[in-house]
Amino acid sequence: MTAQLLGGKELAQKIKAQVAADVRNLDGGRPTLAVVVATDDDAAHWYVRSIASAAGKAGINCRIVDLGAGASQANLEAELVSLAEDAGVHGLILQTPLPPGVSTAQLVGLIPPEKDVDGANPVSLGRLAVGEPSFAPATARSVVELLDHHGIPVSGRYVAVVGRSAVVGKPLAHLLLQRDATVTVCHSRSVPLARFTQPADIVVVAAGRVRLLNSEHVAPGAVVVDVGTHVLPDGSLAGDADEASLSEVASALSPVPGGVGSVTTALLLLHTVEACRQHVAAGVLA
Ligand code: NAP
């Protein structure tokens, strides 16, 4: 069996085209996304530049606030409070990694849920868990959108999610539950991992471990979605799934690069336009 590739580029283009059209139809100003950065990490800066470039093409302002790798908790808090109060900012993201010693939990709690376009504030995750309106983390939503785009049903199926982080695994489990999947969330103590992933119709791997998932972990015909992103020493990219072995067993597999990651930025922009629209609507009603 050679697995069907679940590419994300066509879906990303479709979402970006929708964002550009939505921006043109917005009555009441240009959406603005602020991204707070406090790191020297090259990959983080590359990612932020790619958000800014995609935002510009879609007609969204992107304000990058770079506080430098030496930023303190107080610097970061002051900036987030200021951007939270700024009526001209509709979406707000705190880019990771952050300087050692700062409390990520305290900082993301300063992002108002209505501007929390990457679902980082625990309030957003709580709302997602109980089915109230909120922005899901873009990466978690990308997985569901990618499955939809390729016509892979979720309802009534068994999905194993490998990884329980607050930004990917946990919100994804809630999104899948909302879509009537039966979900098992695996983590580093789920041993042996194959015991939990073998029975699954769909396995999503977001473990941050290069090529962790291989053909021994999945049943023939399973669908595999790879969220992992790793830059290898030779500069190439790899995921959390071992594409070579899985492509002989899985019926479908999302590639890295060109799968989930392609969709994430487009969804951040979609969330920003939605946040702007809600802001405008609230102003009209006030
Ligand atoms: P994270 O915070 O490090 O969480 C990793 C999770 O995987 C943890 O729950 C951990 O379990 C679990 N895990 C680690 N080793 C495992 C093993 N051997 N078996 C089973 N579970 C294991 O990572 P994250 O932020 O969720 O990111 C996960 C991956 O997605 C990374 O590769 C990251 O680069 C990628 N990512 C991609 C995008 C995108 O847009 N494509 C965005 C964000 C992240 P414990 O809880 O027990 O430690």
XYZ file of C-alpha atoms and ligand atoms in Angstrom:
334
model
C 0.000 0.000 0.000
C 1.284 3.488 -0.760
C -0.401 6.061 1.426
C -2.337 8.965 -0.076
C -0.568 12.227 0.804
C -2.709 14.637 2.825
C -1.144 17.873 1.590
C -2.060 21.192 3.174
C -0.930 23.744 0.593
C -4.120 23.797 -1.497
C -6.221 24.163 1.666
C -3.942 26.952 2.938
C -4.370 28.842 -0.361
C -8.139 28.417 -0.168
C -8.238 29.789 3.393
C -5.938 32.700 2.507
C -8.158 33.593 -0.467
C -11.158 33.549 1.860
C -9.283 35.767 4.354
C -8.410 38.285 1.626
C -12.060 38.390 0.491
C -13.274 38.756 4.103
C -10.826 41.654 4.658
C -12.126 43.425 1.559
C -15.701 43.033 2.810
C -14.946 44.221 6.348
C -16.718 47.420 7.147
C -14.685 49.358 9.693
C -10.958 49.145 9.309
C -8.055 46.884 8.604
C -7.489 43.868 10.882
C -4.295 44.031 12.916
C -2.378 41.109 14.366
C 0.313 41.813 16.984
C 3.047 39.235 17.581
C 5.231 39.593 20.675
C 8.674 37.996 20.325
C 11.419 37.640 22.944
C 13.950 35.166 21.590
C 17.039 34.744 19.403
C 15.674 31.466 18.084
C 16.051 31.497 14.268
C 13.121 29.152 13.665
C 10.813 31.399 15.737
C 11.914 34.503 13.800
C 11.463 32.658 10.493
C 7.934 31.657 11.573
C 7.035 35.210 12.628
C 8.315 36.612 9.322
C 6.216 34.057 7.453
C 3.116 35.152 9.423
C 3.868 38.817 8.624
C 4.362 38.083 4.929
C 1.128 36.045 4.658
C -0.749 38.715 6.635
C 0.472 41.494 4.319
C -0.640 39.552 1.229
C -4.113 39.103 2.755
C -4.485 42.798 3.688
C -3.887 42.306 7.422
C -1.493 44.549 9.374
C 1.079 42.554 11.298
C 2.793 44.403 14.131
C 5.881 42.532 15.321
C 6.955 43.628 18.797
C 10.453 42.261 19.377
C 11.502 42.707 23.001
C 14.750 40.770 22.556
C 15.940 37.558 24.187
C 16.743 39.419 27.405
C 13.157 40.544 28.045
C 11.963 40.196 31.629
C 8.604 39.064 32.936
C 7.780 42.709 33.700
C 8.704 43.869 30.137
C 6.558 41.146 28.620
C 3.628 41.766 30.961
C 3.674 45.527 30.275
C 3.698 44.976 26.509
C 0.896 42.401 26.601
C -1.270 44.640 28.809
C -0.704 47.557 26.457
C -1.596 45.487 23.353
C -4.583 43.968 25.161
C -5.937 47.473 25.783
C -5.109 48.805 22.303
C -8.391 48.995 20.370
C -6.413 48.980 17.105
C -5.116 45.444 17.770
C -7.548 42.618 17.012
C -5.359 39.525 17.326
C -2.504 38.962 19.801
C 0.085 36.175 19.801
C 2.949 35.510 22.196
C 5.610 33.660 20.220
C 7.583 30.860 21.928
C 10.238 30.134 23.050
C 10.378 32.725 25.819
C 13.409 33.750 27.915
C 14.316 31.329 30.703
C 12.634 32.084 34.011
C 9.527 33.848 32.705
C 6.119 32.384 33.453
C 4.385 31.500 30.188
C 1.193 30.662 32.078
C 0.990 34.135 33.621
C 1.752 35.840 30.322
C -0.786 34.010 28.153
C -3.407 34.765 30.809
C -2.993 38.454 29.827
C -4.191 37.853 26.269
C -7.912 38.697 26.235
C -9.929 35.735 24.880
C -11.440 37.949 22.167
C -7.906 38.660 20.840
C -6.539 35.189 21.577
C -6.349 34.073 17.932
C -3.981 31.187 18.748
C -5.976 29.903 21.712
C -3.130 30.295 24.231
C -5.061 31.642 27.235
C -6.356 28.790 29.454
C -9.755 30.534 29.352
C -9.875 29.822 25.600
C -9.067 26.140 26.201
C -11.745 25.990 28.915
C -14.326 27.500 26.590
C -13.352 25.024 23.891
C -13.732 22.161 26.383
C -17.304 23.140 27.298
C -18.302 24.023 23.728
C -18.486 27.813 24.149
C -17.254 30.090 21.335
C -13.480 30.558 21.434
C -10.486 30.526 19.144
C -8.879 27.073 19.052
C -5.093 26.946 18.719
C -4.445 27.205 14.989
C -2.340 24.029 14.870
C -5.018 21.914 16.540
C -7.699 23.289 14.214
C -5.417 22.658 11.203
C -5.592 18.918 11.838
C -9.390 18.869 11.716
C -9.508 21.176 8.680
C -6.963 18.999 6.863
C -9.029 15.850 7.466
C -12.180 17.657 6.285
C -10.433 18.986 3.199
C -9.416 15.465 2.169
C -12.874 14.055 2.860
C -11.780 11.877 5.778
C -14.703 11.488 8.195
C -14.147 11.860 11.918
C -17.608 11.210 13.345
C -17.966 7.759 14.897
C -14.296 6.918 14.375
C -11.597 6.156 16.899
C -8.789 8.741 16.962
C -5.573 8.368 18.946
C -3.819 11.686 19.623
C -0.165 11.292 20.639
C 0.765 14.310 22.791
C -1.147 16.157 25.507
C 0.200 19.710 25.333
C -2.145 22.624 25.967
C -1.419 23.998 22.481
C -1.906 20.872 20.379
C -2.954 17.550 21.952
C -5.568 18.723 24.486
C -7.389 21.272 22.306
C -7.329 18.818 19.404
C -8.983 16.172 21.594
C -11.814 18.619 22.344
C -12.223 19.587 18.677
C -12.446 15.891 17.760
C -14.938 15.164 20.556
C -17.100 18.027 19.257
C -17.057 16.212 15.914
C -18.253 12.955 17.545
C -14.977 11.044 17.365
C -13.947 8.693 20.169
C -10.609 10.023 21.363
C -7.670 8.604 23.302
C -4.926 11.047 24.286
C -1.492 9.395 24.644
C 1.622 10.788 26.327
C 5.083 9.707 27.407
C 3.691 7.245 29.967
C 1.402 5.551 27.419
C 3.601 2.458 27.149
C 3.708 0.595 24.888
C 2.386 3.302 22.596
C 1.202 0.767 19.995
C -1.339 -0.594 22.506
C -3.234 2.713 22.202
C -2.525 3.633 18.585
C -2.946 0.221 16.881
C -6.758 0.098 17.256
C -7.218 3.660 15.948
C -8.757 4.599 12.591
C -6.842 7.883 12.712
C -3.570 8.582 14.557
C -2.453 12.183 15.073
C 1.124 12.522 16.303
C 2.212 15.719 18.093
C 4.942 14.445 20.417
C 7.955 16.537 19.430
C 10.018 13.355 18.815
C 11.580 12.864 15.378
C 9.959 9.899 13.552
C 8.499 8.478 16.778
C 5.513 6.885 15.051
C 6.273 4.048 12.644
C 4.502 1.206 10.862
C 4.489 -0.937 14.024
C 2.250 1.594 15.788
C -0.653 1.660 13.347
C -3.129 -0.751 11.805
C -3.119 -1.345 8.044
C -5.272 1.312 6.407
C -5.083 3.808 9.283
C -4.888 7.538 8.551
C -1.863 9.339 10.049
C -1.646 13.101 10.599
C 1.806 14.383 11.508
C 1.972 17.638 13.479
C 5.692 17.411 14.342
C 8.203 19.802 12.838
C 11.942 19.297 13.275
C 14.893 20.880 11.525
C 17.497 18.110 11.052
C 21.254 18.794 11.193
C 21.399 18.795 7.367
C 18.764 21.569 7.291
C 15.945 19.365 6.025
C 12.596 19.075 7.837
C 11.148 15.950 9.449
C 8.017 15.177 11.403
C 7.046 12.956 14.326
C 6.021 10.215 11.901
C 8.389 7.935 10.008
C 7.003 8.610 6.552
C 9.030 5.869 4.824
C 7.712 2.976 6.915
C 4.197 4.364 7.454
C 3.543 4.991 3.772
C 3.552 1.201 3.259
C 0.901 0.605 5.933
C -1.240 3.727 6.306
C -3.978 4.561 3.806
C -3.222 8.284 4.084
C -0.451 10.349 5.638
C 0.186 14.085 5.973
C 3.678 15.098 4.794
C 6.228 17.263 6.621
C 6.763 19.826 5.244
C 3.627 20.636 3.290
C 0.955 19.202 5.594
C -0.432 20.581 8.862
C 2.132 23.392 9.115
C 1.020 24.907 5.797
C -2.504 25.403 7.150
C -1.617 26.841 10.572
C -0.625 30.339 9.414
C -3.693 30.625 7.187
C -5.936 29.804 10.157
C -4.206 32.409 12.346
C -5.139 35.000 9.725
C -8.703 33.666 9.501
C -9.026 33.977 13.297
C -7.653 37.543 13.158
C -10.261 38.625 10.620
C -12.964 36.983 12.727
C -11.672 38.806 15.849
C -11.754 42.098 13.913
C -15.288 41.405 12.674
C -16.457 40.696 16.246
C -14.723 43.878 17.440
C -16.496 45.944 14.783
C -19.852 44.293 15.571
C -19.416 44.974 19.306
C -18.651 48.636 18.502
C -21.785 48.916 16.392
C -23.919 47.450 19.177
C -22.312 49.572 21.925
P 5.271 19.432 23.782
O 4.681 20.546 24.539
O 6.714 19.084 23.959
O 4.404 18.112 24.093
C 4.793 16.861 23.600
C 3.807 15.827 24.050
O 4.188 14.575 23.495
C 3.775 15.650 25.574
O 2.431 15.476 26.001
C 4.576 14.371 25.798
O 4.150 13.596 26.907
C 4.273 13.591 24.523
N 5.330 12.636 24.236
C 6.653 12.866 24.215
N 7.315 11.706 23.938
C 6.379 10.750 23.791
C 6.434 9.364 23.522
N 7.601 8.711 23.352
N 5.261 8.669 23.454
C 4.088 9.301 23.619
N 3.977 10.636 23.875
C 5.120 11.345 23.966
O 5.083 19.644 22.199
P 3.972 20.500 21.372
O 4.216 21.939 21.557
O 2.613 19.931 21.589
O 4.437 20.148 19.886
C 4.406 18.823 19.406
C 5.045 18.775 18.022
O 4.266 19.577 17.141
C 6.458 19.337 17.953
O 7.196 18.578 17.024
C 6.264 20.760 17.443
O 7.381 21.214 16.716
C 5.090 20.554 16.528
N 4.273 21.762 16.313
C 3.890 22.004 15.044
C 3.098 23.095 14.764
C 2.629 23.284 13.336
O 1.986 24.282 13.018
N 2.895 22.323 12.458
C 2.723 23.969 15.778
C 3.067 23.662 17.104
C 3.848 22.554 17.334
P 4.246 14.138 28.440
O 3.102 15.105 28.596
O 4.072 12.916 29.247
O 5.585 14.775 28.564
